[in-house]
Amino acid sequence: DIYPVNPKAAMVQGLQAYPSIEALPQAPDLAIVAVDAEKAPEAVEQCAARGVRCVVVFSSGFAELGEKGRAMQERLRVAARRSGMRVLGPNCLGAVSIADKSIATFSIVLEHSLPAAGSLGIVSQSGNLGSFTMRLASQRGIGVSRFITTGNECDIDVADGIAWFARDPATKVILCGLETCRDAGRLMAALEQARDAGKPVIALKIGTSEAGQAAAASHTGALAGSDAVFDAMFARCGAVRVHSIEHLIDVGQAASILLPD
């Protein structure tokens, strides 16, 4: 069941709309928040109060824009922690499960068709990088299992995505796009889980130049960190580091072909 929430419309794309989250006939498993940043914290708090299990926040204008945005983003994090609800985003492109045909993204890659179902999992802090990676995989005929973009990571982060893929029977190769690492211990533990599960992680770390670091900070509020530290972490945890999106797809495609089902 799909429940549009819109206080100004009785119908949205042929579906009955509801004026508020409280007015829904039942608590959804997943809510997608696509409102102005100033309205997003209240919407997420209402989702938590209603018993929603997971929220995807498309809205931008949070930590990437400074102190006021960080304060609003903190409200999202607190709502998640108090209720146990998980929050993806804010400022993210969402997620897709190709195998389940569950779509929670506004990526234009899916305007015409879904990629084929397959064993390649994609997790990226950058929505554009993740979406373009999925497009390249689709163009090459590489099957995709799931696609996750984490944006500003007020709750769910890249480490969560890698760890989940490590347990996901539909995924055997993990492509990862990184701008920063917000919790080194969690990221290393996730990489080690994937390694122990026999699932290679191919990682593209962006923001290695001064210009790239500035872009990452303005994009998802990320501090890029020392490139040498990332090299050491990837080597220690068994991840394969690449330096271009083309190389990311090349290695991912080779691994998906060579690894047994």
CSV table of C-alpha atoms in Angstrom, one decimal:
chain,number,residue,atom,x,y,z
A,1,ASP,CA,0.0,0.0,0.0
A,2,ILE,CA,1.2,3.5,-0.9
A,3,TYR,CA,0.0,6.5,1.1
A,4,PRO,CA,0.7,10.0,-0.3
A,5,VAL,CA,0.7,12.7,2.5
A,6,ASN,CA,-0.2,16.1,1.2
A,7,PRO,CA,-2.3,18.6,3.1
A,8,LYS,CA,-3.3,20.4,-0.1
A,9,ALA,CA,-4.5,17.5,-2.2
A,10,ALA,CA,-7.1,14.8,-1.9
A,11,MET,CA,-5.5,12.7,-4.7
A,12,VAL,CA,-1.9,12.3,-5.8
A,13,GLN,CA,-1.2,10.5,-9.1
A,14,GLY,CA,-4.4,8.6,-8.8
A,15,LEU,CA,-3.9,7.6,-5.1
A,16,GLN,CA,-5.9,8.9,-2.2
A,17,ALA,CA,-3.9,11.4,-0.2
A,18,TYR,CA,-3.9,12.1,3.5
A,19,PRO,CA,-3.5,15.5,5.2
A,20,SER,CA,-0.9,14.2,7.7
A,21,ILE,CA,1.1,11.2,8.8
A,22,GLU,CA,-1.2,10.8,11.8
A,23,ALA,CA,-4.2,10.4,9.5
A,24,LEU,CA,-2.8,7.3,7.7
A,25,PRO,CA,-4.8,4.1,8.2
A,26,GLN,CA,-1.7,2.3,9.3
A,27,ALA,CA,2.0,3.0,10.0
A,28,PRO,CA,4.1,2.5,6.8
A,29,ASP,CA,7.2,0.4,6.9
A,30,LEU,CA,9.0,3.2,4.9
A,31,ALA,CA,8.4,6.9,4.5
A,32,ILE,CA,10.0,9.1,1.9
A,33,VAL,CA,10.4,12.8,3.0
A,34,ALA,CA,10.6,15.2,0.1
A,35,VAL,CA,9.9,18.6,1.7
A,36,ASP,CA,11.8,21.8,2.4
A,37,ALA,CA,14.6,21.3,4.8
A,38,GLU,CA,12.9,23.5,7.4
A,39,LYS,CA,9.9,21.1,7.4
A,40,ALA,CA,11.8,17.8,7.3
A,41,PRO,CA,12.7,17.5,11.1
A,42,GLU,CA,9.0,17.8,12.1
A,43,ALA,CA,8.0,15.3,9.4
A,44,VAL,CA,10.6,12.8,10.6
A,45,GLU,CA,9.6,13.3,14.2
A,46,GLN,CA,6.0,12.6,13.2
A,47,CYS,CA,7.1,9.5,11.4
A,48,ALA,CA,8.8,8.3,14.6
A,49,ALA,CA,5.7,9.0,16.7
A,50,ARG,CA,3.5,7.1,14.2
A,51,GLY,CA,5.7,4.0,14.3
A,52,VAL,CA,7.3,4.2,10.9
A,53,ARG,CA,10.3,1.8,10.7
A,54,CYS,CA,12.5,3.7,8.2
A,55,VAL,CA,12.6,7.1,6.6
A,56,VAL,CA,14.5,8.3,3.5
A,57,VAL,CA,15.1,12.0,3.6
A,58,PHE,CA,15.7,13.5,0.1
A,59,SER,CA,15.7,17.1,1.3
A,60,SER,CA,19.0,19.0,1.3
A,61,GLY,CA,20.0,22.1,3.2
A,62,PHE,CA,21.4,20.5,6.4
A,63,ALA,CA,25.0,20.1,7.7
A,64,GLU,CA,26.4,20.8,4.3
A,65,LEU,CA,25.2,24.4,4.7
A,66,GLY,CA,26.5,25.3,8.1
A,67,GLU,CA,25.5,25.6,11.8
A,68,LYS,CA,21.7,26.1,11.3
A,69,GLY,CA,21.6,23.1,9.0
A,70,ARG,CA,23.6,21.0,11.4
A,71,ALA,CA,21.1,21.8,14.2
A,72,MET,CA,18.2,20.6,12.0
A,73,GLN,CA,20.1,17.5,11.1
A,74,GLU,CA,20.7,16.8,14.7
A,75,ARG,CA,16.9,16.7,15.2
A,76,LEU,CA,16.7,13.9,12.6
A,77,ARG,CA,19.4,11.9,14.4
A,78,VAL,CA,17.7,12.3,17.8
A,79,ALA,CA,14.4,11.2,16.4
A,80,ALA,CA,16.0,8.1,15.1
A,81,ARG,CA,17.8,7.3,18.3
A,82,ARG,CA,14.8,7.8,20.6
A,83,SER,CA,12.4,5.7,18.5
A,84,GLY,CA,14.7,3.0,17.0
A,85,MET,CA,13.5,4.2,13.5
A,86,ARG,CA,16.3,4.2,10.9
A,87,VAL,CA,16.9,7.3,8.8
A,88,LEU,CA,18.7,7.4,5.4
A,89,GLY,CA,20.0,10.8,4.5
A,90,PRO,CA,19.3,13.7,4.6
A,91,ASN,CA,20.5,15.1,1.3
A,92,CYS,CA,20.5,11.7,-0.3
A,93,LEU,CA,19.3,10.1,-3.5
A,94,GLY,CA,17.7,7.2,-1.6
A,95,ALA,CA,17.8,3.5,-2.1
A,96,VAL,CA,16.6,0.8,-4.5
A,97,SER,CA,16.2,-3.0,-4.1
A,98,ILE,CA,16.3,-4.3,-7.7
A,99,ALA,CA,15.5,-7.8,-6.6
A,100,ASP,CA,12.3,-6.7,-4.8
A,101,LYS,CA,11.5,-3.8,-7.2
A,102,SER,CA,11.3,-1.5,-4.2
A,103,ILE,CA,12.2,2.0,-5.3
A,104,ALA,CA,12.9,4.9,-2.9
A,105,THR,CA,14.9,7.2,-5.1
A,106,PHE,CA,14.5,10.1,-7.5
A,107,SER,CA,17.4,9.0,-9.7
A,108,ILE,CA,16.8,9.6,-13.4
A,109,VAL,CA,18.6,6.4,-14.1
A,110,LEU,CA,15.3,4.6,-13.4
A,111,GLU,CA,13.1,6.8,-15.6
A,112,HIS,CA,13.0,4.3,-18.4
A,113,SER,CA,13.8,0.9,-16.9
A,114,LEU,CA,15.3,-0.9,-13.9
A,115,PRO,CA,18.7,-2.4,-14.2
A,116,ALA,CA,18.7,-6.2,-14.5
A,117,ALA,CA,18.7,-8.0,-11.1
A,118,GLY,CA,22.1,-9.4,-10.2
A,119,SER,CA,24.8,-9.7,-7.5
A,120,LEU,CA,26.4,-6.2,-7.6
A,121,GLY,CA,25.6,-4.0,-4.5
A,122,ILE,CA,26.3,-0.3,-4.7
A,123,VAL,CA,26.6,1.9,-1.6
A,124,SER,CA,27.7,5.5,-1.9
A,125,GLN,CA,27.7,8.7,0.1
A,126,SER,CA,27.4,10.7,-3.1
A,127,GLY,CA,24.1,10.2,-4.9
A,128,ASN,CA,25.5,11.3,-8.2
A,129,LEU,CA,28.4,8.9,-8.0
A,130,GLY,CA,26.2,6.0,-6.9
A,131,SER,CA,23.6,6.7,-9.6
A,132,PHE,CA,26.1,7.0,-12.3
A,133,THR,CA,27.7,3.8,-11.2
A,134,MET,CA,24.4,2.0,-11.4
A,135,ARG,CA,23.8,3.5,-14.9
A,136,LEU,CA,27.2,2.3,-16.1
A,137,ALA,CA,26.5,-1.2,-14.7
A,138,SER,CA,23.2,-1.3,-16.4
A,139,GLN,CA,24.7,-0.2,-19.7
A,140,ARG,CA,27.2,-3.0,-19.5
A,141,GLY,CA,24.5,-5.5,-18.6
A,142,ILE,CA,25.8,-6.1,-15.1
A,143,GLY,CA,23.1,-7.1,-12.7
A,144,VAL,CA,22.5,-5.0,-9.6
A,145,SER,CA,21.1,-6.3,-6.3
A,146,ARG,CA,20.7,-3.1,-4.3
A,147,PHE,CA,21.6,0.6,-4.5
A,148,ILE,CA,22.0,2.7,-1.4
A,149,THR,CA,23.1,6.4,-1.1
A,150,THR,CA,23.7,7.8,2.3
A,151,GLY,CA,24.1,11.5,1.8
A,152,ASN,CA,24.8,13.4,5.1
A,153,GLU,CA,24.5,10.2,7.2
A,154,CYS,CA,22.7,11.5,10.2
A,155,ASP,CA,22.0,7.8,11.1
A,156,ILE,CA,22.6,5.1,8.4
A,157,ASP,CA,26.1,5.4,7.0
A,158,VAL,CA,28.3,3.7,4.4
A,159,ALA,CA,29.5,1.2,7.0
A,160,ASP,CA,25.9,0.2,7.6
A,161,GLY,CA,25.5,-0.4,3.9
A,162,ILE,CA,28.6,-2.5,3.6
A,163,ALA,CA,27.8,-4.6,6.7
A,164,TRP,CA,24.3,-5.2,5.4
A,165,PHE,CA,25.6,-6.3,2.0
A,166,ALA,CA,28.0,-8.6,3.7
A,167,ARG,CA,24.9,-10.5,5.1
A,168,ASP,CA,22.8,-10.1,2.0
A,169,PRO,CA,22.4,-13.3,0.0
A,170,ALA,CA,21.6,-11.4,-3.1
A,171,THR,CA,24.9,-9.5,-3.1
A,172,LYS,CA,28.3,-11.0,-3.8
A,173,VAL,CA,30.3,-7.9,-4.9
A,174,ILE,CA,30.2,-4.5,-3.2
A,175,LEU,CA,31.0,-1.2,-4.9
A,176,CYS,CA,31.6,1.7,-2.5
A,177,GLY,CA,31.8,5.4,-3.2
A,178,LEU,CA,33.4,7.4,-0.3
A,179,GLU,CA,33.8,11.1,0.4
A,180,THR,CA,34.7,10.7,4.0
A,181,CYS,CA,34.8,8.4,7.0
A,182,ARG,CA,32.8,9.6,10.0
A,183,ASP,CA,33.5,6.5,12.2
A,184,ALA,CA,36.7,4.6,11.4
A,185,GLY,CA,36.0,1.7,13.8
A,186,ARG,CA,32.6,1.1,12.2
A,187,LEU,CA,33.9,1.3,8.7
A,188,MET,CA,36.8,-1.1,9.3
A,189,ALA,CA,34.5,-3.6,11.1
A,190,ALA,CA,32.1,-3.5,8.1
A,191,LEU,CA,35.0,-4.0,5.6
A,192,GLU,CA,36.2,-6.9,7.7
A,193,GLN,CA,32.7,-8.4,7.7
A,194,ALA,CA,32.6,-8.3,3.9
A,195,ARG,CA,36.0,-9.8,3.7
A,196,ASP,CA,35.1,-12.6,6.0
A,197,ALA,CA,32.0,-13.3,4.0
A,198,GLY,CA,34.1,-13.6,0.9
A,199,LYS,CA,32.6,-10.5,-0.7
A,200,PRO,CA,35.1,-8.1,-2.2
A,201,VAL,CA,34.7,-4.4,-1.6
A,202,ILE,CA,35.9,-2.2,-4.4
A,203,ALA,CA,36.2,1.4,-3.1
A,204,LEU,CA,36.5,4.7,-4.9
A,205,LYS,CA,37.6,7.4,-2.5
A,206,ILE,CA,36.8,10.9,-3.9
A,207,GLY,CA,38.0,14.2,-2.6
A,208,THR,CA,41.7,13.5,-2.7
A,209,SER,CA,42.8,16.9,-4.1
A,210,GLU,CA,42.3,20.2,-2.3
A,211,ALA,CA,39.5,21.1,-4.7
A,212,GLY,CA,37.9,17.7,-4.2
A,213,GLN,CA,38.0,18.0,-0.5
A,214,ALA,CA,36.3,21.4,-0.7
A,215,ALA,CA,33.7,20.0,-3.0
A,216,ALA,CA,33.0,17.1,-0.6
A,217,ALA,CA,32.6,19.5,2.4
A,218,SER,CA,30.0,21.6,0.5
A,219,HIS,CA,28.3,18.5,-0.9
A,220,THR,CA,27.5,16.3,2.0
A,221,GLY,CA,29.2,18.2,4.9
A,222,ALA,CA,32.1,15.7,4.6
A,223,LEU,CA,35.7,16.2,5.8
A,224,ALA,CA,37.7,14.2,3.4
A,225,GLY,CA,40.6,13.2,5.7
A,226,SER,CA,44.1,12.0,4.9
A,227,ASP,CA,44.4,9.9,1.7
A,228,ALA,CA,47.3,7.9,3.2
A,229,VAL,CA,45.1,6.8,6.1
A,230,PHE,CA,42.4,5.6,3.7
A,231,ASP,CA,45.1,3.6,1.7
A,232,ALA,CA,46.2,1.9,4.9
A,233,MET,CA,42.7,1.2,6.1
A,234,PHE,CA,41.7,-0.4,2.7
A,235,ALA,CA,44.9,-2.5,2.7
A,236,ARG,CA,44.4,-3.7,6.3
A,237,CYS,CA,40.7,-4.6,5.8
A,238,GLY,CA,41.1,-6.3,2.4
A,239,ALA,CA,39.3,-3.8,0.3
A,240,VAL,CA,40.4,-3.0,-3.3
A,241,ARG,CA,40.9,0.7,-3.9
A,242,VAL,CA,40.4,2.2,-7.4
A,243,HIS,CA,40.9,5.7,-8.6
A,244,SER,CA,38.2,6.3,-11.2
A,245,ILE,CA,34.6,5.3,-11.8
A,246,GLU,CA,35.6,3.4,-14.9
A,247,HIS,CA,38.0,1.3,-12.9
A,248,LEU,CA,35.3,0.8,-10.2
A,249,ILE,CA,33.0,-0.7,-12.8
A,250,ASP,CA,35.8,-2.7,-14.5
A,251,VAL,CA,36.9,-4.4,-11.3
A,252,GLY,CA,33.3,-4.9,-10.1
A,253,GLN,CA,32.3,-6.5,-13.4
A,254,ALA,CA,35.4,-8.8,-13.3
A,255,ALA,CA,34.7,-9.8,-9.7
A,256,SER,CA,31.0,-10.5,-10.4
A,257,ILE,CA,32.0,-12.8,-13.3
A,258,LEU,CA,34.8,-14.6,-11.5
A,259,LEU,CA,33.1,-15.2,-8.2
A,260,PRO,CA,30.9,-18.3,-8.0
A,261,ASP,CA,27.1,-17.9,-7.2
